Amino acid sequence: MNLDIAILLIEDGLASGAIYVLMALGFVLVFNVTRVIFVPFGDLVSYAALTLASFQLQRTPGTIWLLVTLAALAILLEVLRLYRIGQFARLPRALVVWGVLPLLPVACTLLLDGFALPSYVAIPLTFALILPIGPLLYRIVFQPIANAPVLVLLMVSVALHFAVSGLALMYFGPEGMRTTPLVQGAFDLFGIAISASLLLIVGVAAALSIALLLFFRLTLTGKALLATASNREGARLVGIRTATTSAAAFLVAGIIATVAGVLISPMTTIYYDTGLIVGLKGFVGSVAGGFVSYPLAALGGVIIGQVESFSSFYASAFKEAIVFAAVIPVILARWLWASNAHIEEHDEE
Amino acid sequence: MSAFLDVADVSVSYGKLNAVRDISFSLDQAQIVTIIGPNGAGKTTLLKALVGGLPSTGKVAFEGHDISRLEPEERAECGIFLVPETRALFADMSVYDNLILGGYIRWRDRAGIAHDLDQVFGLFPRLAERRTQQAATLSGGERQMLALGRALMGRPKLLMLDEPSLGLAPIVVREIFKIIAGLRSHGVTILLIEQNARAALETADVGYVLETGEIVHRGEAKALLRDPRVLETYLGGSSQS
Amino acid sequence: MSAAAIRSLALAVICLAMLVAPAVLGDFSVTLLNYVAIYTLVALGLVLLTGCGGLTSFGQAAFVGIGAYATAYLSTTLGLSPWLGLVAALVLTSVTALIIGVITLHLGGHYLPLSTIAWGMAIYLLFGNFDFLGRYGGISNIPPVSLFGYRLEHMTQVYYLVWIAVGAALLVASNLLRSRQGRAIRALRGGEVLAECLGINPFKIRLFVFVLAAALAGLAGWLYAHMQKFVSPAPFDLRAGIEYLLMAVLGGSGYVAGAVIGAAAVALSKNWLQDLLPYVTANSGNLEIVVFGALFILLLQHSRGGIVPLVLRYLPQAARAPAVPHAPSADRLPVRTMPTAGQQLLVLKGVSRSFGGLIAVNDVSFSVNAGELLALIGPNGAGKSTTFNLITGVIPPTSGTISYGGRDLTGASPRVALAAGIARTFQHVKLRPAMSVLENVMLGAYSRSSSGFLAGALRLDRAEEAIVRAAALRQIARVGLAEQASTAAGNLALGQQRLVEIARALVADPSMLMLDEPAAGLRSREKAALAELLKAVRDAGTAILLVEHDMDFVMRVANRIVVLDFGKKLAEGAPEAIRKNPAVQEAYLGGVA
């Protein structure tokens, strides 16, 4: 290997690493607030990329049918819940939150159906279509079992991934799609060529990470999310609606997934199941942070990007296997560290 | 009948075990009511059920409204706050953030929150000194102050305290009970669980004795303090000898 | 007809039905049943691993793959007998599981299941990338299994092979679960501390179950390869892994029968969906997985226990809980020689323990003599439970020394403490709620018995089991729960559960019994009975260290009292002296003013 190739590999690793950083942060966020290891997170990346690609191909993205189905289920559950606690006065609000809001972008999509949409319309519309999915999934799938053990939530999460990715296959078909690049060209930095798209990816990932940090530090909603993560019982006792903060965590995860989807879709062809692999690698990064630490999760994401990039050079057939095998030592190190800090004592019933 | 808080036939069961059986009582505004009883009698379970943290049967009415079906956060919005035995602080957040989040239900009232923050810091100067410190680094007494302060930030109408003296030095216990008595004079109604039965009964207006999930004695706190049966079991009657 | 007879009859009917099934059913149904059998083997491994042992694995499909590929490679490329393939499949899966297990089974919480996703993915990806395994094309032309020169070519012939394997596996698994080591497996879910305090080595047990589950998956892989005559990576991916887990959970992951029922339910409903969905949509293949995911979610949301417990609920009591056999008690377990009364037994010297900045136990010294009942009292948070945990080795002290019978126990594990003669109960009762009172108490004799896994699986342990059962029944009768011996422990009142813990501790034949709030939750008559029991135990030579809040109770039974306050020893002495001690009155008995 010479220096040029090494630089190329590093740049490649940085680009994918930036995506994994975002995914890792999302996993940590959702897990901290809700204790859910959000396996379908990666599927949202696929949905975002394929939705944008559909717009560019002037097709109707299948995402709208997902939204319609989920909104209908969520409203059904809300009606049942309000009936049970005898609070029908709250029905209009529930209808707006779980019905009108998610269906608004669906209506827009149907209205614009068949038009060639410029990026500045297609991308925001993609965001509007993907964002409601996270909170809807939470409302339908996780909220009814919010107090279940982490393991049950994990199993549900894995099952949900199969349902969501199966639907993606139905909506988008087995063939891959690729979007047109958002930026083109390259820069020269100290004699090293850096493509504009690399700069965009790393820049957006950094900006989003910092925005997340500020959100937690400066806003009451952000603090309420941290509080829910820190002590769920305490949060409820001061009147923080944990169902709302949990849904908010899924919403933020949706933003992250959409950003990731929009950023990677010009880089590589996206299939309905590409997201899972992207997500799992981000997830490996978050494991490095023990699902608790944001900076360590981000570091993990960067490292995974490099490991992947270099192993694709040395043993390209085994690059995925290497990345996943790398999880085990990371988990071990993480666990040793955690168990030194305190004695674990968990009863699982 | 419309008492401030009306508890009717509340039962809680874990699986097939009845932790709390058909508890009924009511309390008036600006009263301190204490529930005493041995470990395992179901005191903590009862409080958790009253804030909606545990599924229970029976009826709980607050200020005339049925709140039996409300979630804990909705009960907090009604003005019902619990300081649990575990304190349930946001351990990795600062003292300041913990207190600010205590005022979460009235987040629009910025001026009010700032005012109450000053009040809490006035009440517990130690918290003011440690406002940027992580809650996890506080001592037991400071944690209890923070938990109490956080609950006060929500301007509770009904404040439930689970073992506020737990693990505290006698001098701190005295301080805490002084504050509890002071809250009553500000119109706050207090439901207090204590294993330090004497201190609790001396501060309270009304007392209940809970045993294996049932109320076995009830009466004015001062009377219970002299009741030989209560003395024998819960006050270590021998301390009189 | 007795419950046992009904059971035997039902079993006979089922076996007969299985025997004639291929003659009655069409080829298609037989094929389906063969798949059910193969799934059952994998699901059975998960029942043992997840349902009983509390270890969730998403990666079992990878072990099936290892088994299938091992025999496929051996019987095609190397041209060896499929029976050698079986050996290779079992050895390779077991060794792989052993290696993975040694590395990952120390992991706690959700780290372990996460690691199963990781190695499950990695192994699956390897199948598709090795040239000698045919990459994603797989290996074809795998020969069928031959038995005495008779080739099991057709599905009806394979049928008997796979179902005999299933029958044997089910028998072994249910034997195992009823044995000494099986109880240990089921105790794992109660947490590390419980297992250690019962003298169980949790890591060893976990490793065994993990390897066993992998070997069952390997066996399934072997059968699969020779039935299909073709292997490719696809059936061994994460999706298959979760499907196996679904089978175990759906059937009822705590029950051996749950494996068969879950496997059958999944295979049949899959088949049913394949028939039905084409009428609904053109993309039926894709919808199948969606419906599956949705069903699994609904199952976990509404009935986490699975099908078996749902069915059991409607069966008569007798069928659920078999009567306790009254075993002969001629033989006895080895008995400990009790130390002579008055001899210093447990000695704590300057023991401290801090958590972070908080000092829970601060420079505490006291001793317990053989044949006495020492009570440890103090307000909540005074450090009593921490002291208990220090003595039993659940946590090591920060400083100071603990010795027992002249032997240094400082920093020793709970297993060492138990071996030295210390048995304990827990403030928060640690029983296995689904196991009967008898089984829970039998767990206490783990350290006094010796049957291994193999003896349990083959029921070579009957003699020892009878002795253990008799010993357990004696202690159950002693604490007054003889009537409830076959009741599930979780159905008892809290006070009675504490008594079960005492019986469990007594079965270990301790020279010192440590009781953490045994009287909490008892009514006054039960308290009096407990007091009598404790006196009797003490008079029989077992020292007792007692933590208790009920002062009356303490005063009635204690020979000596040690008072803790804020982690420090406040006073020590006879009950009367403690009662009159003003410092104790101030700290413990209340009085703020």
Short mmCIF file of C-alpha atoms in Angstrom, two decimals, chain A residues 7-293:
data_model
loop_
_atom_site.label_atom_id
_atom_site.label_comp_id
_atom_site.label_asym_id
_atom_site.label_seq_id
_atom_site.Cartn_x
_atom_site.Cartn_y
_atom_site.Cartn_z
CA ILE A 7 -5.16 8.66 1.98
CA LEU A 8 -7.91 7.46 -0.28
CA LEU A 9 -8.89 4.79 2.22
CA ILE A 10 -8.83 7.27 5.09
CA GLU A 11 -11.05 9.67 3.16
CA ASP A 12 -13.41 6.85 2.29
CA GLY A 13 -13.46 5.79 5.92
CA LEU A 14 -14.11 9.36 7.03
CA ALA A 15 -17.13 9.69 4.79
CA SER A 16 -18.75 6.47 5.93
CA GLY A 17 -17.46 7.07 9.46
CA ALA A 18 -19.33 10.38 9.58
CA ILE A 19 -22.55 8.52 8.78
CA TYR A 20 -21.81 5.91 11.44
CA VAL A 21 -21.18 8.68 13.96
CA LEU A 22 -24.65 10.04 13.30
CA MET A 23 -26.19 6.60 13.56
CA ALA A 24 -24.27 5.87 16.75
CA LEU A 25 -25.52 9.10 18.33
CA GLY A 26 -29.07 8.19 17.34
CA PHE A 27 -28.81 4.74 18.90
CA VAL A 28 -27.47 6.19 22.14
CA LEU A 29 -30.18 8.85 22.25
CA VAL A 30 -33.06 6.45 21.69
CA PHE A 31 -31.65 3.87 24.06
CA ASN A 32 -31.01 6.34 26.86
CA VAL A 33 -34.46 7.84 26.74
CA THR A 34 -36.52 4.74 26.02
CA ARG A 35 -34.21 1.73 26.69
CA VAL A 36 -35.06 0.58 23.17
CA ILE A 37 -32.20 -0.57 20.97
CA PHE A 38 -33.75 0.81 17.82
CA VAL A 39 -32.82 -1.81 15.24
CA PRO A 40 -35.15 -0.40 12.53
CA PHE A 41 -33.19 2.86 12.78
CA GLY A 42 -31.14 1.76 9.76
CA ASP A 43 -34.30 0.97 7.83
CA LEU A 44 -35.30 4.61 8.18
CA VAL A 45 -32.06 5.49 6.37
CA SER A 46 -33.13 3.24 3.51
CA TYR A 47 -36.59 4.77 3.52
CA ALA A 48 -35.14 8.28 3.39
CA ALA A 49 -32.72 7.49 0.56
CA LEU A 50 -35.30 5.58 -1.47
CA THR A 51 -37.94 8.26 -0.94
CA LEU A 52 -35.60 10.93 -2.26
CA ALA A 53 -34.59 8.68 -5.15
CA SER A 54 -38.25 8.06 -5.97
CA PHE A 55 -38.88 11.80 -6.15
CA GLN A 56 -35.94 12.17 -8.53
CA LEU A 57 -37.33 9.37 -10.69
CA GLN A 58 -40.78 11.00 -10.53
CA ARG A 59 -42.29 7.98 -8.83
CA THR A 60 -44.65 8.04 -5.89
CA PRO A 61 -42.61 6.96 -2.87
CA GLY A 62 -44.15 3.99 -1.07
CA THR A 63 -43.39 5.77 2.18
CA ILE A 64 -46.79 7.42 2.01
CA TRP A 65 -48.55 4.06 2.40
CA LEU A 66 -46.43 3.29 5.42
CA LEU A 67 -47.43 6.62 6.94
CA VAL A 68 -51.12 6.07 6.21
CA THR A 69 -51.03 2.61 7.80
CA LEU A 70 -49.10 3.75 10.86
CA ALA A 71 -51.28 6.83 11.37
CA ALA A 72 -54.42 4.69 11.21
CA LEU A 73 -53.02 2.25 13.79
CA ALA A 74 -51.87 5.05 16.08
CA ILE A 75 -55.26 6.73 15.98
CA LEU A 76 -56.95 3.44 16.73
CA LEU A 77 -54.72 2.93 19.77
CA GLU A 78 -55.29 6.48 20.97
CA VAL A 79 -59.07 6.13 20.68
CA LEU A 80 -58.93 2.90 22.64
CA ARG A 81 -56.74 4.45 25.32
CA LEU A 82 -58.91 7.56 25.68
CA TYR A 83 -61.98 5.36 25.86
CA ARG A 84 -60.40 3.30 28.61
CA ILE A 85 -59.50 6.27 30.78
CA GLY A 86 -62.71 8.11 29.87
CA GLN A 87 -61.03 11.25 28.55
CA PHE A 88 -62.68 11.71 25.20
CA ALA A 89 -62.20 15.47 25.42
CA ARG A 90 -58.62 14.90 24.36
CA LEU A 91 -59.58 13.17 21.15
CA PRO A 92 -59.21 16.21 18.83
CA ARG A 93 -55.67 16.77 20.00
CA ALA A 94 -54.81 13.12 19.48
CA LEU A 95 -56.31 13.23 16.00
CA VAL A 96 -54.16 16.22 15.09
CA VAL A 97 -50.94 14.77 16.53
CA TRP A 98 -51.29 11.23 15.24
CA GLY A 99 -53.48 11.82 12.18
CA VAL A 100 -53.25 15.26 10.64
CA LEU A 101 -49.54 15.89 11.19
CA PRO A 102 -48.30 12.63 9.64
CA LEU A 103 -50.78 12.80 6.78
CA LEU A 104 -49.98 16.37 5.79
CA PRO A 105 -46.78 15.44 3.92
CA VAL A 106 -48.65 12.51 2.37
CA ALA A 107 -51.20 14.94 0.95
CA CYS A 108 -48.40 17.18 -0.35
CA THR A 109 -46.73 14.20 -2.01
CA LEU A 110 -49.92 13.15 -3.72
CA LEU A 111 -50.56 16.73 -4.90
CA LEU A 112 -47.06 17.01 -6.36
CA ASP A 113 -47.20 13.52 -7.81
CA GLY A 114 -45.79 13.35 -11.32
CA PHE A 115 -43.98 16.68 -11.21
CA ALA A 116 -40.23 16.91 -11.50
CA LEU A 117 -39.30 18.23 -8.08
CA PRO A 118 -36.14 20.29 -7.59
CA SER A 119 -33.87 19.29 -4.70
CA TYR A 120 -35.02 22.16 -2.52
CA VAL A 121 -38.55 20.71 -2.61
CA ALA A 122 -37.71 17.02 -2.75
CA ILE A 123 -35.35 17.03 0.23
CA PRO A 124 -37.67 18.90 2.64
CA LEU A 125 -40.54 16.69 1.52
CA THR A 126 -38.40 13.64 2.21
CA PHE A 127 -37.79 14.95 5.72
CA ALA A 128 -41.51 15.59 6.19
CA LEU A 129 -42.31 12.03 5.12
CA ILE A 130 -39.68 10.27 7.22
CA LEU A 131 -39.91 12.27 10.46
CA PRO A 132 -43.34 11.04 11.58
CA ILE A 133 -42.34 7.39 11.20
CA GLY A 134 -40.20 7.26 14.34
CA PRO A 135 -42.79 8.68 16.75
CA LEU A 136 -45.54 6.61 15.11
CA LEU A 137 -43.54 3.41 15.54
CA TYR A 138 -42.93 4.34 19.15
CA ARG A 139 -46.60 5.02 19.80
CA ILE A 140 -47.78 1.78 18.20
CA VAL A 141 -45.06 -0.66 19.10
CA PHE A 142 -43.07 0.50 22.11
CA GLN A 143 -45.31 2.74 24.20
CA PRO A 144 -47.67 -0.11 25.18
CA ILE A 145 -44.69 -1.99 26.63
CA ALA A 146 -42.61 0.97 27.78
CA ASN A 147 -41.79 -0.71 31.10
CA ALA A 148 -40.82 -4.11 29.68
CA PRO A 149 -37.28 -5.41 30.27
CA VAL A 150 -34.61 -4.22 27.84
CA LEU A 151 -34.44 -7.70 26.34
CA VAL A 152 -38.11 -7.81 25.45
CA LEU A 153 -37.80 -4.36 23.92
CA LEU A 154 -34.80 -5.61 21.95
CA MET A 155 -36.71 -8.60 20.61
CA VAL A 156 -39.65 -6.39 19.66
CA SER A 157 -37.22 -4.04 17.99
CA VAL A 158 -35.69 -6.82 15.90
CA ALA A 159 -39.15 -8.07 14.90
CA LEU A 160 -40.13 -4.53 13.99
CA HIS A 161 -37.09 -4.29 11.77
CA PHE A 162 -38.28 -7.31 9.80
CA ALA A 163 -41.74 -5.83 9.38
CA VAL A 164 -40.45 -2.41 8.36
CA SER A 165 -37.81 -3.72 5.95
CA GLY A 166 -40.28 -6.20 4.46
CA LEU A 167 -42.59 -3.29 3.75
CA ALA A 168 -39.68 -1.40 2.20
CA LEU A 169 -39.18 -4.31 -0.19
CA MET A 170 -42.85 -4.19 -1.12
CA TYR A 171 -42.90 -0.44 -1.60
CA PHE A 172 -39.59 0.08 -3.38
CA GLY A 173 -38.87 -3.31 -4.93
CA PRO A 174 -35.64 -5.28 -4.78
CA GLU A 175 -33.67 -3.07 -7.17
CA GLY A 176 -31.35 -0.42 -5.79
CA MET A 177 -31.53 3.30 -6.39
CA ARG A 178 -29.00 6.07 -6.32
CA THR A 179 -29.63 9.79 -6.10
CA THR A 180 -27.85 12.53 -8.00
CA PRO A 181 -24.93 14.08 -6.09
CA LEU A 182 -25.76 17.13 -4.03
CA VAL A 183 -22.40 18.79 -4.69
CA GLN A 184 -19.57 18.17 -7.09
CA GLY A 185 -15.91 19.03 -7.46
CA ALA A 186 -12.91 18.68 -5.23
CA PHE A 187 -10.50 20.83 -3.23
CA ASP A 188 -6.84 20.64 -2.76
CA LEU A 189 -5.58 20.73 0.81
CA PHE A 190 -1.81 20.57 1.27
CA GLY A 191 -1.58 18.53 -1.87
CA ILE A 192 -4.35 16.14 -0.83
CA ALA A 193 -7.45 16.06 -2.99
CA ILE A 194 -10.62 16.32 -0.93
CA SER A 195 -13.95 15.92 -2.67
CA ALA A 196 -16.72 18.38 -1.99
CA SER A 197 -19.09 15.58 -1.05
CA LEU A 198 -16.70 14.35 1.66
CA LEU A 199 -16.59 17.88 3.02
CA LEU A 200 -20.37 18.07 2.92
CA ILE A 201 -20.84 14.79 4.74
CA VAL A 202 -18.31 15.50 7.44
CA GLY A 203 -19.55 19.08 7.79
CA VAL A 204 -23.21 18.14 8.09
CA ALA A 205 -22.45 15.31 10.50
CA ALA A 206 -20.39 17.64 12.70
CA ALA A 207 -23.03 20.36 12.56
CA LEU A 208 -25.81 17.96 13.47
CA SER A 209 -23.78 16.53 16.37
CA ILE A 210 -23.15 20.00 17.73
CA ALA A 211 -26.80 20.93 17.26
CA LEU A 212 -27.76 17.87 19.30
CA LEU A 213 -25.35 18.86 22.03
CA LEU A 214 -26.79 22.39 22.20
CA PHE A 215 -30.31 21.00 22.17
CA PHE A 216 -29.57 19.00 25.32
CA ARG A 217 -27.63 21.77 27.03
CA LEU A 218 -29.82 24.73 26.33
CA THR A 219 -33.45 23.76 25.81
CA LEU A 220 -35.91 22.57 28.43
CA THR A 221 -37.16 19.89 26.04
CA GLY A 222 -33.60 18.68 25.65
CA LYS A 223 -33.20 18.62 29.42
CA ALA A 224 -36.50 16.78 29.77
CA LEU A 225 -35.12 14.16 27.40
CA LEU A 226 -31.95 13.86 29.45
CA ALA A 227 -34.05 13.67 32.61
CA THR A 228 -36.12 10.85 31.16
CA ALA A 229 -32.90 9.06 30.29
CA SER A 230 -31.40 9.72 33.70
CA ASN A 231 -34.32 8.67 35.88
CA ARG A 232 -37.61 7.71 34.33
CA GLU A 233 -39.46 7.58 37.63
CA GLY A 234 -38.13 10.97 38.65
CA ALA A 235 -39.09 12.44 35.30
CA ARG A 236 -42.68 11.27 35.62
CA LEU A 237 -42.86 12.56 39.18
CA VAL A 238 -42.02 16.11 38.09
CA GLY A 239 -44.64 15.91 35.36
CA ILE A 240 -42.49 15.13 32.32
CA ARG A 241 -44.66 13.06 30.02
CA THR A 242 -42.25 10.26 29.26
CA ALA A 243 -44.42 9.06 26.40
CA THR A 244 -43.89 12.46 24.79
CA THR A 245 -40.17 12.67 25.47
CA SER A 246 -39.76 9.12 24.18
CA ALA A 247 -41.63 9.99 21.01
CA ALA A 248 -39.41 13.08 20.77
CA ALA A 249 -36.31 10.89 20.96
CA PHE A 250 -37.67 8.84 18.07
CA LEU A 251 -38.36 12.05 16.19
CA VAL A 252 -34.77 13.20 16.62
CA ALA A 253 -33.67 9.73 15.49
CA GLY A 254 -35.83 10.26 12.39
CA ILE A 255 -34.04 13.53 11.66
CA ILE A 256 -30.68 11.80 12.01
CA ALA A 257 -31.75 8.90 9.79
CA THR A 258 -33.05 11.24 7.10
CA VAL A 259 -29.86 13.30 7.12
CA ALA A 260 -27.85 10.08 6.86
CA GLY A 261 -30.05 8.76 4.08
CA VAL A 262 -29.86 11.95 2.04
CA LEU A 263 -26.08 12.08 2.51
CA ILE A 264 -25.24 8.51 1.55
CA SER A 265 -27.68 8.01 -1.31
CA PRO A 266 -25.43 9.80 -3.83
CA MET A 267 -22.39 7.83 -2.57
CA THR A 268 -23.65 4.31 -3.00
CA THR A 269 -26.60 2.44 -4.43
CA ILE A 270 -29.22 1.97 -1.75
CA TYR A 271 -31.36 -1.14 -1.58
CA TYR A 272 -34.31 -1.68 0.71
CA ASP A 273 -32.03 -3.54 3.14
CA THR A 274 -28.89 -1.41 2.91
CA GLY A 275 -30.00 0.57 5.93
CA LEU A 276 -29.73 -2.39 8.25
CA ILE A 277 -26.02 -2.78 7.55
CA VAL A 278 -25.42 0.96 7.84
CA GLY A 279 -27.40 0.99 11.06
CA LEU A 280 -25.62 -2.03 12.50
CA LYS A 281 -22.27 -0.40 11.94
CA GLY A 282 -23.41 2.76 13.63
CA PHE A 283 -24.73 0.55 16.34
CA VAL A 284 -21.29 -1.02 16.73
CA GLY A 285 -20.02 2.50 17.28
CA SER A 286 -22.61 3.14 19.96
CA VAL A 287 -21.67 -0.10 21.69
CA ALA A 288 -18.20 1.37 22.07
CA GLY A 289 -19.85 4.12 24.07
CA GLY A 290 -21.71 1.53 26.11
CA PHE A 291 -24.95 3.10 24.90
CA VAL A 292 -24.38 5.85 27.41
CA SER A 293 -21.59 8.12 26.29
#
